[in-house]
mmCIF file of C-alpha atoms in Angstrom:
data_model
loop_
_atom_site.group_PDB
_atom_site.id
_atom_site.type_symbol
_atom_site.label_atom_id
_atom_site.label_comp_id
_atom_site.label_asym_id
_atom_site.label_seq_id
_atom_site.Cartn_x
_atom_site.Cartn_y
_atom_site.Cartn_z
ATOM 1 C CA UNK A 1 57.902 2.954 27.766
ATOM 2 C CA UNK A 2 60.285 5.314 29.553
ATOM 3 C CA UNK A 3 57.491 7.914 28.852
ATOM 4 C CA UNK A 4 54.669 5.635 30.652
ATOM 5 C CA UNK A 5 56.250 5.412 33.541
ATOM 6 C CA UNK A 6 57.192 8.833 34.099
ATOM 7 C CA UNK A 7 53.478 9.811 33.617
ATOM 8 C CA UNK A 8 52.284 7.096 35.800
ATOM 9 C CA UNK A 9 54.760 8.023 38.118
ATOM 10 C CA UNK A 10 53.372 11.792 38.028
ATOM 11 C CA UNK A 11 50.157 10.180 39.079
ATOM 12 C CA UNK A 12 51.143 8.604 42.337
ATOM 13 C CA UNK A 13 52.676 11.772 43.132
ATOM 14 C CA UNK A 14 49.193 13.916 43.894
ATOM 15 C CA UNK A 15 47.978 14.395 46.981
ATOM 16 C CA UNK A 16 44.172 14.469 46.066
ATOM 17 C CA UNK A 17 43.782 11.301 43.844
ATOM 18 C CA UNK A 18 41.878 11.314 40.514
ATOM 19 C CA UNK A 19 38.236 11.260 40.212
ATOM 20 C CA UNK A 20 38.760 8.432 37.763
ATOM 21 C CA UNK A 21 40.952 5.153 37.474
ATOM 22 C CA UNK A 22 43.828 5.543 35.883
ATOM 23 C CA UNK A 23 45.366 1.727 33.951
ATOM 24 C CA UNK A 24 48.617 2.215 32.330
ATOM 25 C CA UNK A 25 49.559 -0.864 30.609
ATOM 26 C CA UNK A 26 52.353 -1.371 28.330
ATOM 27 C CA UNK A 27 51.622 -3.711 24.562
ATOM 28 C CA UNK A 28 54.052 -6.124 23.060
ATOM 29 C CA UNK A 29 53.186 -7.607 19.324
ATOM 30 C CA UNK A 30 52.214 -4.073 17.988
ATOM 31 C CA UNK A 31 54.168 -4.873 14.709
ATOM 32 C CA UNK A 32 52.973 -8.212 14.502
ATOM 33 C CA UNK A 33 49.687 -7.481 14.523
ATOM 34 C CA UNK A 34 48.329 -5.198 17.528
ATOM 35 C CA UNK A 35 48.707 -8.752 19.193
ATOM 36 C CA UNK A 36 49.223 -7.164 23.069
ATOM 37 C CA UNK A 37 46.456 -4.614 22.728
ATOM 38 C CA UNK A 38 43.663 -6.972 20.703
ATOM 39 C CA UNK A 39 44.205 -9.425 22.977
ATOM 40 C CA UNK A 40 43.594 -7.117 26.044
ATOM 41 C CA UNK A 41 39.907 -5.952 24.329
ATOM 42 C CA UNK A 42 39.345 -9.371 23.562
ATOM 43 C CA UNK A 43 40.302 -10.309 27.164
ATOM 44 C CA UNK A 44 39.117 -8.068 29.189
ATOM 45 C CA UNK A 45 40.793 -7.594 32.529
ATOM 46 C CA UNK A 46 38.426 -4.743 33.316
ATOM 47 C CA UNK A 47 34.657 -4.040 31.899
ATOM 48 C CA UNK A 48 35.675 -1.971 28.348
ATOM 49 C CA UNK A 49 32.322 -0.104 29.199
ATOM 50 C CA UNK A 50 34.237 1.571 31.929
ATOM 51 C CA UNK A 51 37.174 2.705 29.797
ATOM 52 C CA UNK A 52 36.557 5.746 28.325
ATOM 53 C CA UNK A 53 39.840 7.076 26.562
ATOM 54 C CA UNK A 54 42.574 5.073 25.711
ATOM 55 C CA UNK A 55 45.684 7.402 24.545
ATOM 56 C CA UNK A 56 48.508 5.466 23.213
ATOM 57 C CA UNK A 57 52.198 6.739 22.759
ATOM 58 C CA UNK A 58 54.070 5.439 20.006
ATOM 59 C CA UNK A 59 57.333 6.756 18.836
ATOM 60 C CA UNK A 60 57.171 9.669 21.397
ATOM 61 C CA UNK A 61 61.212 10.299 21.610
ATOM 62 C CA UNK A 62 61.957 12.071 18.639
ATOM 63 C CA UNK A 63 60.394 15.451 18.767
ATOM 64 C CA UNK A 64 62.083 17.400 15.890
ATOM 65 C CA UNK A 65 63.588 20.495 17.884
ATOM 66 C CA UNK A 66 62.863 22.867 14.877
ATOM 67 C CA UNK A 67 59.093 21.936 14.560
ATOM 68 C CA UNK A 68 58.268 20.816 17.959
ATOM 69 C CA UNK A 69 55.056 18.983 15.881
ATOM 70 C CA UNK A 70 53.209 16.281 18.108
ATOM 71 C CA UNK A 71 50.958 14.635 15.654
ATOM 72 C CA UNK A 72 47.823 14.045 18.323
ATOM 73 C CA UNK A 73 45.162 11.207 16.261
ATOM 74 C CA UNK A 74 41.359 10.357 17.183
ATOM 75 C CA UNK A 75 40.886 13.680 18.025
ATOM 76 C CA UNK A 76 37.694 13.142 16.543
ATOM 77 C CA UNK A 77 36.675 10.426 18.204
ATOM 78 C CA UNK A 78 34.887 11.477 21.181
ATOM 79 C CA UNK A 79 32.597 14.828 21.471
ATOM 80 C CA UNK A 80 34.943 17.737 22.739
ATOM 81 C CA UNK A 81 38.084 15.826 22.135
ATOM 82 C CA UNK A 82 39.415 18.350 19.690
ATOM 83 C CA UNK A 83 39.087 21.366 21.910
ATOM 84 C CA UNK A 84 40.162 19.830 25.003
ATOM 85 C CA UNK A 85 43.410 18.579 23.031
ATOM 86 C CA UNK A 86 43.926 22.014 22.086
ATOM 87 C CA UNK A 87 42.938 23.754 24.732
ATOM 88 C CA UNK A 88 45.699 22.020 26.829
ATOM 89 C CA UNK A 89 48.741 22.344 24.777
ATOM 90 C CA UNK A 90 51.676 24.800 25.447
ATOM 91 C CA UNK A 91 52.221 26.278 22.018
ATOM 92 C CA UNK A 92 55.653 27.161 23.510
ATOM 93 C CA UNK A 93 56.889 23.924 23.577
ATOM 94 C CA UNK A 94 54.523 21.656 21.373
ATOM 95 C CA UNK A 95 52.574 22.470 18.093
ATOM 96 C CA UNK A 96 49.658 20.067 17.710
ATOM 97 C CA UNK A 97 49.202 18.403 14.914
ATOM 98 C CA UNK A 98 45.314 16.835 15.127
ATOM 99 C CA UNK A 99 43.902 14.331 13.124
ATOM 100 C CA UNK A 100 40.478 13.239 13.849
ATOM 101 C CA UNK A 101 40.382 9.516 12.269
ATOM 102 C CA UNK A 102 40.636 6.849 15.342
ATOM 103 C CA UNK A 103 42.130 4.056 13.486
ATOM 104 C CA UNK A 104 45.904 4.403 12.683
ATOM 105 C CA UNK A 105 48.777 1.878 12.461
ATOM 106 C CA UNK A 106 49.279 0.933 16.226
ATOM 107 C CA UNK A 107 47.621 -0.209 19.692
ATOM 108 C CA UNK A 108 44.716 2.741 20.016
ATOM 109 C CA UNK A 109 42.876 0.557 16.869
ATOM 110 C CA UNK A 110 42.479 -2.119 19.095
ATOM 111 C CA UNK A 111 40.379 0.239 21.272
ATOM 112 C CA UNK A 112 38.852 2.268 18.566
ATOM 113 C CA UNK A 113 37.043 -0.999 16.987
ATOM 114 C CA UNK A 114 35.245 -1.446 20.218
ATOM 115 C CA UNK A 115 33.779 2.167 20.455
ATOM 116 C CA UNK A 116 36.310 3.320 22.707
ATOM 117 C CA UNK A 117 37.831 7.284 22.136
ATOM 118 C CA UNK A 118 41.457 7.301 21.625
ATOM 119 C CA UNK A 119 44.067 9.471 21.260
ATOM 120 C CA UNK A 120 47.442 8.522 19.454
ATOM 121 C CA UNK A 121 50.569 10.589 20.291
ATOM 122 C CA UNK A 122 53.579 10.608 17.564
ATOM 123 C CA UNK A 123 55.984 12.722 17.108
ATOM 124 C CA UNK A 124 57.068 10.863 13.921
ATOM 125 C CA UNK A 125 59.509 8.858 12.003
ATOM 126 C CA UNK A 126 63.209 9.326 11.633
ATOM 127 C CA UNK A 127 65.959 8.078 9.682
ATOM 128 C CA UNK A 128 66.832 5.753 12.419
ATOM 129 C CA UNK A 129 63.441 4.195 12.803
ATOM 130 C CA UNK A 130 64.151 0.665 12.836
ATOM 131 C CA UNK A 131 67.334 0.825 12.136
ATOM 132 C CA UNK A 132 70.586 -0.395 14.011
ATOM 133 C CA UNK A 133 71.070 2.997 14.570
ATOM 134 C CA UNK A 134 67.974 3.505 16.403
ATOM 135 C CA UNK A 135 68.986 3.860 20.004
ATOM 136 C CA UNK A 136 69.031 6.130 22.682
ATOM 137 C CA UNK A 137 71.257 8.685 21.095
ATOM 138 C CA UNK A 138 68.961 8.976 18.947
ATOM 139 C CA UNK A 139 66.206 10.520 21.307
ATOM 140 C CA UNK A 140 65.175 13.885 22.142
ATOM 141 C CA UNK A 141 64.878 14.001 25.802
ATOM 142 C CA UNK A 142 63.878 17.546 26.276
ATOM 143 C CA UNK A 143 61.403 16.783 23.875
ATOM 144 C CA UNK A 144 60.462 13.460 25.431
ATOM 145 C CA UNK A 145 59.694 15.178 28.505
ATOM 146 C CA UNK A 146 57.310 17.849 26.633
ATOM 147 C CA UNK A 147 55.232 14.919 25.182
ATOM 148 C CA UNK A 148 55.062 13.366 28.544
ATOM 149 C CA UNK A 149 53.728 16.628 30.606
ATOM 150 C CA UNK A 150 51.741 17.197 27.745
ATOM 151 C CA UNK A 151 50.215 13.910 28.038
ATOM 152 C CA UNK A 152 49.749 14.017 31.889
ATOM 153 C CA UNK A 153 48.174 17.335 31.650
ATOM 154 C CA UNK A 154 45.608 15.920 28.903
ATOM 155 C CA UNK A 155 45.214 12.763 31.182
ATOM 156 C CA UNK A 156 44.334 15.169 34.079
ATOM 157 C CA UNK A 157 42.124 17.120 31.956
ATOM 158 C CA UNK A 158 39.875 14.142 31.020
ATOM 159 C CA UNK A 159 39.997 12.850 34.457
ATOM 160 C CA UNK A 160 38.586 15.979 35.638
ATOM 161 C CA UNK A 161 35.713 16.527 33.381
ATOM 162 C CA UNK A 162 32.323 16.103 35.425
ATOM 163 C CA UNK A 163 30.966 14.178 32.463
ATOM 164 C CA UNK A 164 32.779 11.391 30.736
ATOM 165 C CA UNK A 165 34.052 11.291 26.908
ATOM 166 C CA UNK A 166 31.311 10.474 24.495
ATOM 167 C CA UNK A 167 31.793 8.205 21.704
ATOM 168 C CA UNK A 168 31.864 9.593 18.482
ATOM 169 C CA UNK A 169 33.001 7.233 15.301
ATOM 170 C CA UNK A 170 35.428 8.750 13.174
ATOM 171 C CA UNK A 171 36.894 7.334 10.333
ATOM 172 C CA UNK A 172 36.816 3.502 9.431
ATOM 173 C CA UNK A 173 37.634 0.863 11.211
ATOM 174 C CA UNK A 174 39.697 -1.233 9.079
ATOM 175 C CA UNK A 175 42.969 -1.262 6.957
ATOM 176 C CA UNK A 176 42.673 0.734 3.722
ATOM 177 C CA UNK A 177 44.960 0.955 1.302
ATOM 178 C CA UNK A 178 47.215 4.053 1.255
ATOM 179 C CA UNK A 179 48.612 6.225 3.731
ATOM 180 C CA UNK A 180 49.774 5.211 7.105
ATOM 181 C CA UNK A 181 46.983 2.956 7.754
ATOM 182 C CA UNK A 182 48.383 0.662 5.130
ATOM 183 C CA UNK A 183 52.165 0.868 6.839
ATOM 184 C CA UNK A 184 53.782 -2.429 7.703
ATOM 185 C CA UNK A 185 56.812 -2.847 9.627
#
């Protein structure tokens, strides 16, 4: 959440506003069932035509200070998506970590089952993940901030394009069994 805002916030701070619009909207229900984010693409506030990247941040707080690995998902899911993730990364700070399949175990499947590109930043699971030891001492803020410019300067990379994302399926769109698409909270 912390790491929405501060993007959002980075937003409101330029003088020459994006080309595109810009929603940042925060899920609830994730673990019970994407319950927040189905029932925004089933609801519509906006015409889902117009949206055309959703990137989700889940679990963006514990960058592993050794490894510095983002894990970026549905890089394959528009045309150009790959390059343009890696094209904007600071190797310095962040390695990338792409997989290509759009579906995954949070709020960007939502988007992904209605032909929407998506991008899914991670930077994985830790001993404390939901645990009662899982709190803010447990974060990496340094690396926190990474993900987030990171994840502005993608944002402002996509706005910027002269054409918009193209849709490009990759991967199913449902639950299988195995892997993380299978994990349950």
């Amino acid at each position: 959440t912390a790491t929405i805002v501060e993007i959002a916030e980075a937003f409101t701070q330029l003088e020459i506003k994006p080309k595109r619009s810009l929603l940042f909207i925060a899920f609830t229900g994730e673990e019970m069932g994407l319950l927040g984010s189905k029932f925004f693409t089933n609801n519509p506030i906006i015409d889902l035509e117009n949206v055309k990247l959703m990137m989700n941040m889940d679990m963006v707080g514990s960058l592993n200070e050794e490894t510095k690995a983002l894990t970026v998902g549905g890089t394959g899911t528009a045309i150009g998506l790959s390059d343009l993730v890696s094209q904007t990364a600071d190797t310095n700070k962040l390695k990338i970590n792409q997989a290509a399949e759009g579906y995954g175990p949070s709020d960007h499947a939502s988007f992904y089952m209605k032909d929407i590109p998506v991008l899914f930043f991670f930077t994985g699971v830790t001993q404390e993940y939901h645990t009662p030891t899982d709190d803010v001492d447990s974060l990496n803020f340094v690396g926190q901030k990474n993900v987030s410019n990171y994840t502005y300067d993608l944002a402002m990379a996509v706005n910027n394009r002269t054409e918009a994302l193209v849709y490009q399926e990759a991967g199913p769109k449902v639950k299988t069994a195995g892997g993380r698409r299978s994990l349950k909270v």
